[in-house]
Amino acid sequence: MDSKLVIYNTLTRQKERFEPLHAPNVGMYVCGPTVYGDPHLGHARPAITFDLVFRYLKHLGYKVRYVRNITDVGHLEHDADEGEDKIAKKARVEQLEPMEIAQYYTNRYHQYMDALNVLRPSIEPHASGHIIEQQQLVQQILDNGFAYESNGSIYFDIEAYNKKFKYGILSGRSLENIKDASRENLDGVGEKKNQADFALWKKAQPEHIMRWPSPWSDGFPGWHCECTAMGRKYLGEEFDIHGGGLDLVFPHHECEIAQAQASMGHPAVKYWMHNNMLTINGQKMGKSYNNFITLEQFFTGNHPLLEKAYSPMTIRFFVLSAHYRGTVDFSNEALVAAERGLEKLMNAISDLERIQVSDKCDAETEKVVKDLRQKCYDAMNDDLATPQVISHLFEACTVINKLVDHKATICADCLKELSETMHLFAFDILGLSMTNGQCSMVNGGNTREEAFGKVVDMVLELRAKAKADKDWATSDKIRDELAAAGFEVKDTKDGVTWKLNK
């Protein structure tokens, strides 16, 4: 398969032509959530980014096995092997079983990702369900001389590894810099040879809830082990794409690379892809900054930083309006602009059904239509440049508006091509939806648009009957009442149109 797709490889710091190891099969692993709290924007961006990758690769004809894990054990409060397990801590506070916490927030994650129209992965393995595979990984690293046991815990020996390979190739950090940055961390000072060494297996303290037997101690795997072990299990010793947020480059993905090399003697991943960070009003998002906003709060508007509720499709459209490797800054102004942009695009696609065909196209319409599909493909093939795709679709929206207003003409073949291209890129590839993706946990399962549509269509049928009966008073009263409720009704030569004013 001859693919023109070019993607940026974090490992080589350059764009590279995408050439799968075993075309047409593609293996893709993406780091999923640690399920101890409600999903937030930090979960939404990588989910939408790699949903886009998944959709586009499948559209190009590849058979994609997409693995996205659920971290339900081993992710401590601090990346440097200290603190309490995040899920165990939540379970202790709420006096629940850790797996109750994990299951509850996994369900919540799924429901909100569904609202964002994020496709489910091919396989969604849980870290707690792959303890044996992680223990096997640890044993291989021990057997190869790149790890050591200390008081029942197993640590990766970075200095031993660095003599044969190179630690820091993904993040561009030198071993000395990593060691210097680790000296302030005193956790395990009596156990580690070097403070930069990271845990492969941790012996559980008496108060630690989540523990499993192992040859070394009753304990639990280090956070980094799960992705290496599960990626290998489901995608093989070598696979095509590993993705995640830019914040995972170090230490998580750096440690994954080391674990793969140390256990197998060769790298596992060909292309490393990372979406950039998001900020809120120019500031990093975090609970300590008092600007932490969950997806539920976005969808309901229930947060002091939000002026109103924003639909899941508005959030998705906004994320895709920026390149996945660029920073995204969330603000009310930016989201309002995204809401308007999404409405413009959806209205134009809806209006395609109202366009009357002519014997031929005018020159401007014909050029836009004939160039649109290739322009969108060129943008997608250039490292998934979704802002350019949206820009091209907006150019087509301008043409559609002219056609609706009878200020341009289009032939049947060009109208078919325009409609197919708009639907392909807006819905199939960008993953947008006419229904706005309202979350069932927020409004009980029916979208506002569906409810409004049914009610307004029913009322407009009554108005049409009144007009047919020449009952102008009733007809005007229905139109005025709808306007007072926020609905804009227009009588055009092609029929009645309506929209809800935001």
Short mmCIF file of N, CA and C in Angstrom, two decimals, residues 93-228:
data_model
loop_
_atom_site.label_atom_id
_atom_site.label_comp_id
_atom_site.label_asym_id
_atom_site.label_seq_id
_atom_site.Cartn_x
_atom_site.Cartn_y
_atom_site.Cartn_z
N VAL A 93 -10.06 6.85 50.98
CA VAL A 93 -10.85 8.03 51.35
C VAL A 93 -12.35 7.72 51.30
N GLU A 94 -12.77 7.02 50.25
CA GLU A 94 -14.20 6.76 50.07
C GLU A 94 -14.65 5.44 50.68
N GLN A 95 -13.72 4.72 51.30
CA GLN A 95 -14.02 3.44 51.97
C GLN A 95 -14.69 2.45 51.00
N LEU A 96 -14.05 2.31 49.85
CA LEU A 96 -14.51 1.38 48.83
C LEU A 96 -13.37 0.46 48.42
N GLU A 97 -13.70 -0.64 47.74
CA GLU A 97 -12.68 -1.49 47.15
C GLU A 97 -11.99 -0.72 46.02
N PRO A 98 -10.68 -0.84 45.85
CA PRO A 98 -10.01 -0.14 44.76
C PRO A 98 -10.64 -0.42 43.39
N MET A 99 -11.08 -1.68 43.16
CA MET A 99 -11.66 -2.00 41.87
C MET A 99 -13.04 -1.35 41.68
N GLU A 100 -13.72 -1.03 42.80
CA GLU A 100 -14.96 -0.25 42.67
C GLU A 100 -14.65 1.14 42.13
N ILE A 101 -13.60 1.74 42.66
CA ILE A 101 -13.17 3.06 42.19
C ILE A 101 -12.80 2.98 40.71
N ALA A 102 -11.98 1.99 40.37
CA ALA A 102 -11.51 1.85 38.98
C ALA A 102 -12.68 1.62 38.03
N GLN A 103 -13.62 0.76 38.42
CA GLN A 103 -14.75 0.45 37.53
C GLN A 103 -15.65 1.67 37.36
N TYR A 104 -15.92 2.37 38.45
CA TYR A 104 -16.81 3.54 38.39
C TYR A 104 -16.24 4.59 37.44
N TYR A 105 -14.97 4.92 37.60
CA TYR A 105 -14.39 5.98 36.77
C TYR A 105 -14.07 5.50 35.35
N THR A 106 -13.88 4.20 35.17
CA THR A 106 -13.76 3.67 33.81
C THR A 106 -15.08 3.84 33.07
N ASN A 107 -16.19 3.54 33.75
CA ASN A 107 -17.51 3.74 33.15
C ASN A 107 -17.73 5.21 32.80
N ARG A 108 -17.36 6.09 33.71
CA ARG A 108 -17.52 7.52 33.47
C ARG A 108 -16.68 7.96 32.26
N TYR A 109 -15.47 7.47 32.20
CA TYR A 109 -14.58 7.80 31.08
C TYR A 109 -15.22 7.38 29.76
N HIS A 110 -15.73 6.15 29.70
CA HIS A 110 -16.35 5.65 28.48
C HIS A 110 -17.54 6.51 28.07
N GLN A 111 -18.38 6.87 29.03
CA GLN A 111 -19.57 7.64 28.69
C GLN A 111 -19.22 9.02 28.13
N TYR A 112 -18.21 9.64 28.69
CA TYR A 112 -17.84 10.97 28.18
C TYR A 112 -17.07 10.87 26.87
N MET A 113 -16.28 9.83 26.67
CA MET A 113 -15.63 9.65 25.38
C MET A 113 -16.65 9.34 24.29
N ASP A 114 -17.69 8.58 24.65
CA ASP A 114 -18.78 8.33 23.69
C ASP A 114 -19.44 9.65 23.29
N ALA A 115 -19.64 10.54 24.26
CA ALA A 115 -20.26 11.84 23.97
C ALA A 115 -19.40 12.64 23.00
N LEU A 116 -18.08 12.51 23.12
CA LEU A 116 -17.15 13.21 22.22
C LEU A 116 -17.00 12.48 20.88
N ASN A 117 -17.77 11.41 20.71
CA ASN A 117 -17.73 10.61 19.48
C ASN A 117 -16.36 9.98 19.24
N VAL A 118 -15.70 9.61 20.33
CA VAL A 118 -14.42 8.91 20.26
C VAL A 118 -14.71 7.41 20.12
N LEU A 119 -14.21 6.81 19.07
CA LEU A 119 -14.44 5.38 18.84
C LEU A 119 -13.74 4.55 19.92
N ARG A 120 -14.35 3.46 20.30
CA ARG A 120 -13.71 2.55 21.26
C ARG A 120 -12.50 1.88 20.59
N PRO A 121 -11.44 1.63 21.34
CA PRO A 121 -10.27 0.96 20.75
C PRO A 121 -10.57 -0.50 20.44
N SER A 122 -9.67 -1.13 19.70
CA SER A 122 -9.83 -2.55 19.38
C SER A 122 -9.71 -3.41 20.64
N ILE A 123 -8.78 -3.04 21.51
CA ILE A 123 -8.54 -3.75 22.77
C ILE A 123 -8.29 -2.70 23.85
N GLU A 124 -8.87 -2.92 25.02
CA GLU A 124 -8.68 -2.00 26.14
C GLU A 124 -8.24 -2.78 27.38
N PRO A 125 -6.96 -3.14 27.44
CA PRO A 125 -6.49 -3.96 28.56
C PRO A 125 -6.31 -3.15 29.84
N HIS A 126 -6.53 -3.81 30.97
CA HIS A 126 -6.35 -3.20 32.29
C HIS A 126 -5.01 -3.66 32.87
N ALA A 127 -4.32 -2.74 33.51
CA ALA A 127 -3.02 -3.08 34.11
C ALA A 127 -3.17 -4.20 35.14
N SER A 128 -4.25 -4.15 35.94
CA SER A 128 -4.44 -5.16 36.99
C SER A 128 -4.73 -6.54 36.42
N GLY A 129 -5.12 -6.61 35.16
CA GLY A 129 -5.38 -7.90 34.53
C GLY A 129 -4.17 -8.49 33.85
N HIS A 130 -3.03 -7.80 33.95
CA HIS A 130 -1.82 -8.26 33.26
C HIS A 130 -0.61 -8.22 34.20
N ILE A 131 -0.85 -8.64 35.43
CA ILE A 131 0.24 -8.70 36.42
C ILE A 131 1.29 -9.74 36.02
N ILE A 132 0.83 -10.89 35.52
CA ILE A 132 1.76 -11.96 35.13
C ILE A 132 2.68 -11.47 34.01
N GLU A 133 2.13 -10.82 33.00
CA GLU A 133 2.94 -10.32 31.89
C GLU A 133 3.96 -9.28 32.38
N GLN A 134 3.56 -8.48 33.34
CA GLN A 134 4.49 -7.48 33.87
C GLN A 134 5.58 -8.14 34.70
N GLN A 135 5.25 -9.17 35.43
CA GLN A 135 6.27 -9.90 36.19
C GLN A 135 7.26 -10.58 35.24
N GLN A 136 6.75 -11.11 34.13
CA GLN A 136 7.63 -11.73 33.13
C GLN A 136 8.59 -10.70 32.55
N LEU A 137 8.08 -9.50 32.29
CA LEU A 137 8.92 -8.42 31.77
C LEU A 137 10.03 -8.09 32.78
N VAL A 138 9.65 -7.96 34.03
CA VAL A 138 10.63 -7.63 35.08
C VAL A 138 11.70 -8.72 35.16
N GLN A 139 11.28 -9.97 35.08
CA GLN A 139 12.24 -11.07 35.18
C GLN A 139 13.22 -11.06 34.00
N GLN A 140 12.72 -10.75 32.81
CA GLN A 140 13.60 -10.67 31.63
C GLN A 140 14.65 -9.57 31.81
N ILE A 141 14.22 -8.44 32.33
CA ILE A 141 15.16 -7.33 32.53
C ILE A 141 16.19 -7.70 33.59
N LEU A 142 15.75 -8.38 34.64
CA LEU A 142 16.69 -8.87 35.66
C LEU A 142 17.69 -9.85 35.05
N ASP A 143 17.17 -10.80 34.28
CA ASP A 143 18.04 -11.84 33.70
C ASP A 143 19.08 -11.23 32.76
N ASN A 144 18.73 -10.12 32.12
CA ASN A 144 19.64 -9.48 31.17
C ASN A 144 20.61 -8.50 31.84
N GLY A 145 20.50 -8.38 33.14
CA GLY A 145 21.47 -7.57 33.90
C GLY A 145 21.17 -6.09 33.95
N PHE A 146 19.95 -5.69 33.67
CA PHE A 146 19.61 -4.26 33.67
C PHE A 146 18.68 -3.87 34.83
N ALA A 147 18.60 -4.72 35.84
CA ALA A 147 17.79 -4.40 37.02
C ALA A 147 18.38 -5.12 38.22
N TYR A 148 17.96 -4.72 39.40
CA TYR A 148 18.47 -5.32 40.62
C TYR A 148 17.38 -5.34 41.68
N GLU A 149 17.51 -6.29 42.61
CA GLU A 149 16.56 -6.41 43.71
C GLU A 149 17.10 -5.68 44.93
N SER A 150 16.21 -5.02 45.64
CA SER A 150 16.59 -4.32 46.86
C SER A 150 15.42 -4.32 47.84
N ASN A 151 15.57 -5.06 48.92
CA ASN A 151 14.52 -5.13 49.95
C ASN A 151 13.16 -5.54 49.40
N GLY A 152 13.16 -6.45 48.45
CA GLY A 152 11.90 -6.95 47.90
C GLY A 152 11.38 -6.15 46.72
N SER A 153 11.99 -5.02 46.43
CA SER A 153 11.61 -4.22 45.27
C SER A 153 12.63 -4.42 44.16
N ILE A 154 12.19 -4.23 42.91
CA ILE A 154 13.08 -4.35 41.76
C ILE A 154 13.19 -2.99 41.09
N TYR A 155 14.43 -2.55 40.87
CA TYR A 155 14.67 -1.25 40.24
C TYR A 155 15.44 -1.42 38.94
N PHE A 156 15.11 -0.58 37.98
CA PHE A 156 15.82 -0.56 36.70
C PHE A 156 17.15 0.15 36.91
N ASP A 157 18.23 -0.49 36.46
CA ASP A 157 19.57 0.05 36.64
C ASP A 157 19.93 0.92 35.42
N ILE A 158 19.72 2.21 35.55
CA ILE A 158 19.92 3.11 34.41
C ILE A 158 21.38 3.16 33.96
N GLU A 159 22.31 3.16 34.91
CA GLU A 159 23.74 3.24 34.53
C GLU A 159 24.18 1.99 33.78
N ALA A 160 23.73 0.83 34.21
CA ALA A 160 24.07 -0.41 33.51
C ALA A 160 23.47 -0.40 32.10
N TYR A 161 22.25 0.07 32.00
CA TYR A 161 21.58 0.16 30.69
C TYR A 161 22.32 1.14 29.78
N ASN A 162 22.73 2.26 30.33
CA ASN A 162 23.34 3.31 29.53
C ASN A 162 24.70 2.91 28.96
N LYS A 163 25.32 1.90 29.54
CA LYS A 163 26.60 1.44 29.02
C LYS A 163 26.42 0.73 27.68
N LYS A 164 25.28 0.10 27.49
CA LYS A 164 25.05 -0.63 26.24
C LYS A 164 24.14 0.15 25.29
N PHE A 165 23.11 0.79 25.85
CA PHE A 165 22.16 1.56 25.04
C PHE A 165 22.30 3.03 25.43
N LYS A 166 21.27 3.81 25.25
CA LYS A 166 21.31 5.21 25.65
C LYS A 166 19.99 5.59 26.26
N TYR A 167 20.00 5.95 27.51
CA TYR A 167 18.78 6.39 28.18
C TYR A 167 18.59 7.89 27.95
N GLY A 168 17.40 8.28 27.50
CA GLY A 168 17.12 9.69 27.27
C GLY A 168 16.97 10.04 25.81
N ILE A 169 16.90 9.04 24.91
CA ILE A 169 16.88 9.35 23.48
C ILE A 169 15.56 10.00 23.04
N LEU A 170 14.47 9.72 23.74
CA LEU A 170 13.18 10.29 23.34
C LEU A 170 13.04 11.74 23.82
N SER A 171 13.43 11.98 25.05
CA SER A 171 13.28 13.31 25.64
C SER A 171 14.47 14.22 25.35
N GLY A 172 15.58 13.63 24.88
CA GLY A 172 16.78 14.42 24.61
C GLY A 172 17.56 14.78 25.86
N ARG A 173 17.29 14.08 26.95
CA ARG A 173 18.00 14.36 28.21
C ARG A 173 19.23 13.46 28.34
N SER A 174 20.27 14.01 28.94
CA SER A 174 21.45 13.19 29.21
C SER A 174 21.28 12.50 30.55
N LEU A 175 22.00 11.41 30.74
CA LEU A 175 21.92 10.67 32.00
C LEU A 175 22.32 11.56 33.17
N GLU A 176 23.33 12.41 32.99
CA GLU A 176 23.77 13.27 34.08
C GLU A 176 22.67 14.26 34.49
N ASN A 177 21.99 14.81 33.49
CA ASN A 177 20.89 15.73 33.80
C ASN A 177 19.77 15.02 34.56
N ILE A 178 19.49 13.80 34.15
CA ILE A 178 18.43 13.03 34.81
C ILE A 178 18.84 12.72 36.24
N LYS A 179 20.11 12.36 36.43
CA LYS A 179 20.58 12.06 37.78
C LYS A 179 20.56 13.30 38.67
N ASP A 180 20.94 14.44 38.10
CA ASP A 180 20.93 15.69 38.87
C ASP A 180 19.52 16.04 39.31
N ALA A 181 18.56 15.85 38.41
CA ALA A 181 17.17 16.19 38.71
C ALA A 181 16.57 15.24 39.73
N SER A 182 17.17 14.06 39.90
CA SER A 182 16.61 13.06 40.80
C SER A 182 17.18 13.14 42.21
N ARG A 183 18.24 13.94 42.39
CA ARG A 183 18.93 13.91 43.69
C ARG A 183 18.09 14.48 44.82
N GLU A 184 17.13 15.37 44.48
CA GLU A 184 16.29 15.93 45.52
C GLU A 184 15.26 14.93 46.03
N ASN A 185 14.99 13.90 45.26
CA ASN A 185 14.02 12.88 45.66
C ASN A 185 14.70 11.86 46.56
N LEU A 186 14.28 11.78 47.81
CA LEU A 186 14.94 10.92 48.78
C LEU A 186 14.19 9.61 49.00
N ASP A 187 13.04 9.45 48.30
CA ASP A 187 12.28 8.23 48.50
C ASP A 187 13.11 7.03 48.05
N GLY A 188 13.16 5.99 48.87
CA GLY A 188 13.90 4.78 48.53
C GLY A 188 15.39 4.99 48.52
N VAL A 189 15.87 6.02 49.25
CA VAL A 189 17.30 6.34 49.20
C VAL A 189 18.17 5.18 49.65
N GLY A 190 17.59 4.34 50.55
CA GLY A 190 18.35 3.19 51.02
C GLY A 190 18.22 1.99 50.12
N GLU A 191 17.34 2.07 49.10
CA GLU A 191 17.09 0.93 48.24
C GLU A 191 17.72 1.08 46.86
N LYS A 192 17.72 2.27 46.33
CA LYS A 192 18.21 2.49 44.96
C LYS A 192 19.72 2.70 44.92
N LYS A 193 20.36 2.15 43.88
CA LYS A 193 21.76 2.46 43.64
C LYS A 193 21.90 3.91 43.20
N ASN A 194 20.90 4.36 42.46
CA ASN A 194 20.92 5.70 41.89
C ASN A 194 19.51 6.25 41.96
N GLN A 195 19.38 7.50 42.37
CA GLN A 195 18.05 8.05 42.54
C GLN A 195 17.28 8.16 41.22
N ALA A 196 17.97 8.09 40.08
CA ALA A 196 17.30 8.13 38.79
C ALA A 196 16.72 6.77 38.41
N ASP A 197 17.14 5.69 39.09
CA ASP A 197 16.59 4.36 38.81
C ASP A 197 15.09 4.37 39.11
N PHE A 198 14.34 3.64 38.30
CA PHE A 198 12.89 3.63 38.51
C PHE A 198 12.41 2.22 38.85
N ALA A 199 11.27 2.16 39.51
CA ALA A 199 10.76 0.89 40.03
C ALA A 199 10.13 0.05 38.93
N LEU A 200 10.50 -1.21 38.89
CA LEU A 200 9.82 -2.19 38.04
C LEU A 200 8.80 -2.98 38.86
N TRP A 201 9.14 -3.22 40.12
CA TRP A 201 8.24 -3.89 41.07
C TRP A 201 8.47 -3.28 42.45
N LYS A 202 7.38 -2.93 43.11
CA LYS A 202 7.49 -2.32 44.43
C LYS A 202 6.93 -3.27 45.50
N LYS A 203 7.73 -3.51 46.53
CA LYS A 203 7.23 -4.28 47.66
C LYS A 203 6.16 -3.46 48.37
N ALA A 204 5.03 -4.08 48.64
CA ALA A 204 3.92 -3.37 49.26
C ALA A 204 4.15 -3.20 50.75
N GLN A 205 3.95 -1.98 51.23
CA GLN A 205 3.99 -1.73 52.66
C GLN A 205 2.73 -2.31 53.29
N PRO A 206 2.74 -2.54 54.62
CA PRO A 206 1.58 -3.18 55.26
C PRO A 206 0.25 -2.49 54.97
N GLU A 207 0.28 -1.16 54.84
CA GLU A 207 -0.97 -0.44 54.62
C GLU A 207 -1.42 -0.40 53.17
N HIS A 208 -0.59 -0.93 52.27
CA HIS A 208 -0.92 -0.86 50.84
C HIS A 208 -1.99 -1.88 50.50
N ILE A 209 -3.09 -1.43 49.90
CA ILE A 209 -4.25 -2.29 49.67
C ILE A 209 -4.02 -3.24 48.49
N MET A 210 -3.48 -2.71 47.39
CA MET A 210 -3.38 -3.49 46.16
C MET A 210 -2.02 -4.19 46.10
N ARG A 211 -2.04 -5.53 46.11
CA ARG A 211 -0.79 -6.30 46.14
C ARG A 211 -1.00 -7.67 45.51
N TRP A 212 0.10 -8.18 44.94
CA TRP A 212 0.08 -9.50 44.32
C TRP A 212 1.36 -10.24 44.71
N PRO A 213 1.29 -11.58 44.79
CA PRO A 213 2.52 -12.34 45.09
C PRO A 213 3.46 -12.33 43.89
N SER A 214 4.75 -12.36 44.17
CA SER A 214 5.75 -12.41 43.11
C SER A 214 6.97 -13.14 43.65
N PRO A 215 7.94 -13.49 42.80
CA PRO A 215 9.17 -14.14 43.29
C PRO A 215 9.96 -13.24 44.24
N TRP A 216 9.68 -11.95 44.24
CA TRP A 216 10.50 -11.01 45.01
C TRP A 216 9.81 -10.54 46.29
N SER A 217 8.49 -10.37 46.22
CA SER A 217 7.74 -9.89 47.39
C SER A 217 6.27 -9.82 47.02
N ASP A 218 5.42 -9.67 48.03
CA ASP A 218 4.05 -9.27 47.77
C ASP A 218 4.08 -7.78 47.45
N GLY A 219 3.64 -7.43 46.25
CA GLY A 219 3.76 -6.03 45.86
C GLY A 219 2.94 -5.72 44.64
N PHE A 220 3.43 -4.77 43.86
CA PHE A 220 2.68 -4.31 42.68
C PHE A 220 3.68 -3.79 41.64
N PRO A 221 3.28 -3.80 40.37
CA PRO A 221 4.22 -3.38 39.32
C PRO A 221 4.43 -1.88 39.30
N GLY A 222 5.58 -1.46 38.82
CA GLY A 222 5.84 -0.04 38.59
C GLY A 222 4.95 0.44 37.46
N TRP A 223 4.63 1.73 37.49
CA TRP A 223 3.69 2.32 36.53
C TRP A 223 4.12 2.08 35.09
N HIS A 224 5.41 2.16 34.80
CA HIS A 224 5.87 2.10 33.41
C HIS A 224 5.76 0.71 32.80
N CYS A 225 5.70 -0.33 33.64
CA CYS A 225 5.73 -1.71 33.13
C CYS A 225 4.51 -2.07 32.30
N GLU A 226 3.35 -1.56 32.69
CA GLU A 226 2.11 -2.05 32.08
C GLU A 226 2.08 -1.83 30.56
N CYS A 227 2.48 -0.63 30.11
CA CYS A 227 2.38 -0.33 28.68
C CYS A 227 3.36 -1.17 27.86
N THR A 228 4.57 -1.37 28.39
CA THR A 228 5.54 -2.21 27.69
C THR A 228 5.03 -3.63 27.58
#
